[in-house]
Amino acid sequence: KYHRSLTHSVFGGLPLALMVAWPLYRWGTHKRYRDLVGLVYLGILLHIALDLITPFGTKVLYPLSSTPFSWELAFVIDPLLTMAFAFPLLVAWWQPRLASRAVGIGLITAIAYLGLAAGARGMTRVAFTSELRQRMITADRVEVMPRLFSPFLWRAVAIGSDRFYYAEVTPWRGGPVDLRLYNQAIRNGYVARSDALESVQVFRAFARFPWTRYLRRGEEHIVEYRDLLFGAERTVHDMVLRVVMDPSGVVKSINFNHRF
């Protein structure tokens, strides 16, 4: 509900930098407060930039805007990109005389990696759009998001009228694409009551591709919400919210991260 908002915006980052820099100024050896604020704020801006490359994105302009921005170039956890930043810093820690060279090499490597990811994302989008066209499928919006170990693995989602078309795609054209259709749950009283819950509204505001399905299990009526950004298969990264109601529509339980 609150993460990647005020503390991850260019406006909220400034008072945060003022607060973080104060103990460094008060108890540290450097006594130019303005310099410390500038360095901390620069670190916050770099953190925001690194969040922007993930499919989560971040609310850069909060509180003026709650819209999250994302470049969608790397998965939330990217071992290769992390290594490109971490290894030069370790070298600089162990061998300070090599710091400038090591960090320079790390930055060049990271930029090249993100450039590769941008190219692969574009190729994947073309391949997925071509597949939709061949199958005579029209979509209001097409999105391509990185998976773990991107830039070689991507998720593609086409959004149509009350439905999603989902596929896991590679940048190069191979065999037939496993295109899966996910229809939104038909609206009924249980879905309407579930949608009105605060937890559901928070989830839907956060989810990039909120898919809803309605189930009935004995006397229980179940509404489940999944973010297709994390795929629709059974994985440890499931982002699923389940609302269980009795026949009268009274909520019995709300469970987050339930597995299908």
C-alpha positions as a Python dict, from the first residue, in 0.01 Angstrom:
ca = {
    (1, 'K'): (0, 0, 0),
    (2, 'Y'): (280, 243, 84),
    (3, 'H'): (601, 102, -63),
    (4, 'R'): (763, 282, -359),
    (5, 'S'): (553, 593, -308),
    (6, 'L'): (664, 894, -99),
    (7, 'T'): (1006, 753, -7),
    (8, 'H'): (1065, 657, -372),
    (9, 'S'): (974, 988, -536),
    (10, 'V'): (1188, 1284, -636),
    (11, 'F'): (985, 1501, -397),
    (12, 'G'): (973, 1270, -96),
    (13, 'G'): (1342, 1187, -141),
    (14, 'L'): (1451, 1538, -44),
    (15, 'P'): (1316, 1547, 316),
    (16, 'L'): (1438, 1187, 349),
    (17, 'A'): (1787, 1302, 246),
    (18, 'L'): (1773, 1586, 500),
    (19, 'M'): (1690, 1339, 778),
    (20, 'V'): (1944, 1074, 681),
    (21, 'A'): (2224, 1328, 635),
    (22, 'W'): (2177, 1484, 980),
    (23, 'P'): (2328, 1204, 1196),
    (24, 'L'): (2614, 1176, 944),
    (25, 'Y'): (2678, 1548, 990),
    (26, 'R'): (2624, 1545, 1368),
    (27, 'W'): (2846, 1248, 1453),
    (28, 'G'): (3058, 1206, 1141),
    (29, 'T'): (3384, 1370, 1039),
    (30, 'H'): (3254, 1563, 737),
    (31, 'K'): (3106, 1893, 853),
    (32, 'R'): (2950, 2030, 536),
    (33, 'Y'): (2584, 1941, 579),
    (34, 'R'): (2493, 2052, 227),
    (35, 'D'): (2742, 1807, 75),
    (36, 'L'): (2603, 1520, 281),
    (37, 'V'): (2246, 1603, 184),
    (38, 'G'): (2345, 1612, -183),
    (39, 'L'): (2521, 1276, -165),
    (40, 'V'): (2232, 1109, 18),
    (41, 'Y'): (1981, 1257, -227),
    (42, 'L'): (2193, 1132, -518),
    (43, 'G'): (2185, 785, -363),
    (44, 'I'): (1806, 805, -337),
    (45, 'L'): (1777, 911, -703),
    (46, 'L'): (1998, 619, -807),
    (47, 'H'): (1777, 385, -602),
    (48, 'I'): (1469, 524, -779),
    (49, 'A'): (1638, 475, -1118),
    (50, 'L'): (1716, 111, -1035),
    (51, 'D'): (1354, 55, -928),
    (52, 'L'): (1237, 203, -1258),
    (53, 'I'): (1398, -79, -1457),
    (54, 'T'): (1180, -339, -1278),
    (55, 'P'): (822, -424, -1380),
    (56, 'F'): (700, -296, -1041),
    (57, 'G'): (821, 52, -1124),
    (58, 'T'): (783, 332, -873),
    (59, 'K'): (571, 644, -817),
    (60, 'V'): (836, 896, -918),
    (61, 'L'): (607, 1199, -893),
    (62, 'Y'): (421, 1109, -572),
    (63, 'P'): (230, 1288, -413),
    (64, 'L'): (153, 1487, -728),
    (65, 'S'): (76, 1163, -911),
    (66, 'S'): (15, 805, -793),
    (67, 'T'): (98, 663, -1136),
    (68, 'P'): (388, 414, -1120),
    (69, 'F'): (648, 448, -1395),
    (70, 'S'): (848, 151, -1522),
    (71, 'W'): (1099, 79, -1799),
    (72, 'E'): (1042, -299, -1761),
    (73, 'L'): (1398, -400, -1846),
    (74, 'A'): (1488, -638, -1564),
    (75, 'F'): (1309, -869, -1323),
    (76, 'V'): (1271, -762, -960),
    (77, 'I'): (1561, -994, -873),
    (78, 'D'): (1829, -994, -1143),
    (79, 'P'): (2148, -1179, -1042),
    (80, 'L'): (2345, -1068, -1349),
    (81, 'L'): (2268, -699, -1306),
    (82, 'T'): (2331, -721, -932),
    (83, 'M'): (2670, -877, -1002),
    (84, 'A'): (2757, -596, -1244),
    (85, 'F'): (2714, -348, -957),
    (86, 'A'): (2830, -557, -663),
    (87, 'F'): (3158, -698, -797),
    (88, 'P'): (3317, -359, -881),
    (89, 'L'): (3219, -229, -537),
    (90, 'L'): (3386, -528, -372),
    (91, 'V'): (3699, -469, -581),
    (92, 'A'): (3698, -103, -478),
    (93, 'W'): (3660, -206, -114),
    (94, 'W'): (3951, -448, -125),
    (95, 'Q'): (4174, -243, -355),
    (96, 'P'): (4093, 130, -322),
    (97, 'R'): (4352, 221, -586),
    (98, 'L'): (4144, 26, -840),
    (99, 'A'): (3815, 185, -735),
    (100, 'S'): (3765, 423, -1029),
    (101, 'R'): (3853, 163, -1289),
    (102, 'A'): (3643, -111, -1127),
    (103, 'V'): (3334, 108, -1088),
    (104, 'G'): (3374, 238, -1445),
    (105, 'I'): (3384, -117, -1580),
    (106, 'G'): (3081, -207, -1370),
    (107, 'L'): (2880, 88, -1500),
    (108, 'I'): (2969, 10, -1862),
    (109, 'T'): (2871, -353, -1808),
    (110, 'A'): (2537, -257, -1648),
    (111, 'I'): (2454, -9, -1924),
    (112, 'A'): (2542, -266, -2193),
    (113, 'Y'): (2328, -526, -2017),
    (114, 'L'): (2029, -291, -1998),
    (115, 'G'): (2080, -200, -2364),
    (116, 'L'): (2068, -570, -2450),
    (117, 'A'): (1751, -604, -2243),
    (118, 'A'): (1588, -311, -2423),
    (119, 'G'): (1667, -467, -2762),
    (120, 'A'): (1545, -810, -2652),
    (121, 'R'): (1224, -657, -2515),
    (122, 'G'): (1156, -488, -2847),
    (123, 'M'): (1216, -812, -3039),
    (124, 'T'): (990, -1003, -2800),
    (125, 'R'): (713, -748, -2842),
    (126, 'V'): (734, -780, -3222),
    (127, 'A'): (724, -1161, -3200),
    (128, 'F'): (423, -1158, -2966),
    (129, 'T'): (233, -898, -3170),
    (130, 'S'): (296, -1103, -3484),
    (131, 'E'): (157, -1411, -3312),
    (132, 'L'): (-159, -1222, -3213),
    (133, 'R'): (-201, -1098, -3568),
    (134, 'Q'): (-167, -1449, -3711),
    (135, 'R'): (-438, -1570, -3476),
    (136, 'M'): (-666, -1277, -3564),
    (137, 'I'): (-665, -1152, -3205),
    (138, 'T'): (-718, -783, -3142),
    (139, 'A'): (-597, -625, -2820),
    (140, 'D'): (-639, -286, -2659),
    (141, 'R'): (-290, -303, -2509),
    (142, 'V'): (16, -526, -2533),
    (143, 'E'): (279, -539, -2258),
    (144, 'V'): (606, -731, -2235),
    (145, 'M'): (765, -784, -1891),
    (146, 'P'): (1093, -947, -1792),
    (147, 'R'): (1104, -1279, -1612),
    (148, 'L'): (1380, -1412, -1392),
    (149, 'F'): (1696, -1449, -1603),
    (150, 'S'): (1579, -1195, -1859),
    (151, 'P'): (1675, -1059, -2112),
    (152, 'F'): (1627, -1408, -2253),
    (153, 'L'): (1290, -1488, -2093),
    (154, 'W'): (986, -1261, -2106),
    (155, 'R'): (617, -1258, -2022),
    (156, 'A'): (377, -1102, -2272),
    (157, 'V'): (19, -999, -2197),
    (158, 'A'): (-243, -872, -2439),
    (159, 'I'): (-540, -698, -2281),
    (160, 'G'): (-876, -722, -2453),
    (161, 'S'): (-1236, -680, -2349),
    (162, 'D'): (-1268, -860, -2013),
    (163, 'R'): (-989, -1101, -2103),
    (164, 'F'): (-613, -1147, -2104),
    (165, 'Y'): (-396, -1335, -2351),
    (166, 'Y'): (-80, -1452, -2180),
    (167, 'A'): (237, -1615, -2314),
    (168, 'E'): (597, -1673, -2217),
    (169, 'V'): (805, -1558, -2511),
    (170, 'T'): (1169, -1539, -2614),
    (171, 'P'): (1323, -1264, -2832),
    (172, 'W'): (1376, -1504, -3121),
    (173, 'R'): (1098, -1677, -3312),
    (174, 'G'): (1092, -2048, -3234),
    (175, 'G'): (804, -2294, -3234),
    (176, 'P'): (439, -2210, -3176),
    (177, 'V'): (365, -1973, -2889),
    (178, 'D'): (172, -2123, -2597),
    (179, 'L'): (-95, -1854, -2582),
    (180, 'R'): (-331, -1884, -2286),
    (181, 'L'): (-666, -1712, -2246),
    (182, 'Y'): (-785, -1586, -1907),
    (183, 'N'): (-1139, -1449, -1895),
    (184, 'Q'): (-1239, -1217, -1617),
    (185, 'A'): (-1501, -1353, -1378),
    (186, 'I'): (-1859, -1286, -1477),
    (187, 'R'): (-1998, -1012, -1258),
    (188, 'N'): (-2232, -1130, -983),
    (189, 'G'): (-2320, -1021, -631),
    (190, 'Y'): (-2027, -1204, -474),
    (191, 'V'): (-1771, -1054, -709),
    (192, 'A'): (-1922, -707, -655),
    (193, 'R'): (-1903, -744, -275),
    (194, 'S'): (-1549, -873, -295),
    (195, 'D'): (-1439, -587, -522),
    (196, 'A'): (-1563, -338, -263),
    (197, 'L'): (-1328, -467, 10),
    (198, 'E'): (-1034, -244, 100),
    (199, 'S'): (-782, -529, 67),
    (200, 'V'): (-906, -602, -284),
    (201, 'Q'): (-892, -237, -384),
    (202, 'V'): (-532, -214, -260),
    (203, 'F'): (-442, -530, -452),
    (204, 'R'): (-608, -410, -773),
    (205, 'A'): (-439, -72, -746),
    (206, 'F'): (-100, -243, -715),
    (207, 'A'): (-152, -522, -971),
    (208, 'R'): (-47, -454, -1329),
    (209, 'F'): (-279, -718, -1479),
    (210, 'P'): (-542, -809, -1217),
    (211, 'W'): (-723, -1124, -1325),
    (212, 'T'): (-1036, -1223, -1129),
    (213, 'R'): (-1203, -1562, -1112),
    (214, 'Y'): (-1511, -1683, -923),
    (215, 'L'): (-1539, -2032, -768),
    (216, 'R'): (-1795, -2219, -564),
    (217, 'R'): (-1690, -2485, -312),
    (218, 'G'): (-1985, -2639, -133),
    (219, 'E'): (-2162, -2356, 45),
    (220, 'E'): (-1865, -2120, 8),
    (221, 'H'): (-1836, -1858, -264),
    (222, 'I'): (-1476, -1770, -352),
    (223, 'V'): (-1337, -1478, -549),
    (224, 'E'): (-966, -1494, -636),
    (225, 'Y'): (-743, -1222, -774),
    (226, 'R'): (-407, -1281, -939),
    (227, 'D'): (-158, -1041, -1094),
    (228, 'L'): (-56, -1192, -1430),
    (229, 'L'): (265, -992, -1408),
    (230, 'F'): (388, -1290, -1204),
    (231, 'G'): (244, -1545, -1440),
    (232, 'A'): (-51, -1773, -1403),
    (233, 'E'): (136, -2094, -1333),
    (234, 'R'): (199, -2230, -984),
    (235, 'T'): (520, -2062, -867),
    (236, 'V'): (672, -1930, -546),
    (237, 'H'): (615, -1578, -680),
    (238, 'D'): (235, -1605, -681),
    (239, 'M'): (56, -1283, -597),
    (240, 'V'): (-292, -1411, -520),
    (241, 'L'): (-568, -1272, -301),
    (242, 'R'): (-856, -1503, -206),
    (243, 'V'): (-1188, -1386, -56),
    (244, 'V'): (-1419, -1653, 88),
    (245, 'M'): (-1787, -1573, 155),
    (246, 'D'): (-2085, -1762, 287),
    (247, 'P'): (-2410, -1792, 83),
    (248, 'S'): (-2535, -1459, 219),
    (249, 'G'): (-2221, -1278, 104),
    (250, 'V'): (-2064, -1235, 448),
    (251, 'V'): (-1684, -1251, 426),
    (252, 'K'): (-1544, -1551, 614),
    (253, 'S'): (-1176, -1501, 532),
    (254, 'I'): (-932, -1300, 323),
    (255, 'N'): (-603, -1471, 243),
    (256, 'F'): (-312, -1316, 57),
    (257, 'N'): (-61, -1520, -144),
    (258, 'H'): (-289, -1823, -163),
    (259, 'R'): (-175, -2073, -426),
    (260, 'F'): (-413, -2192, -695),
}
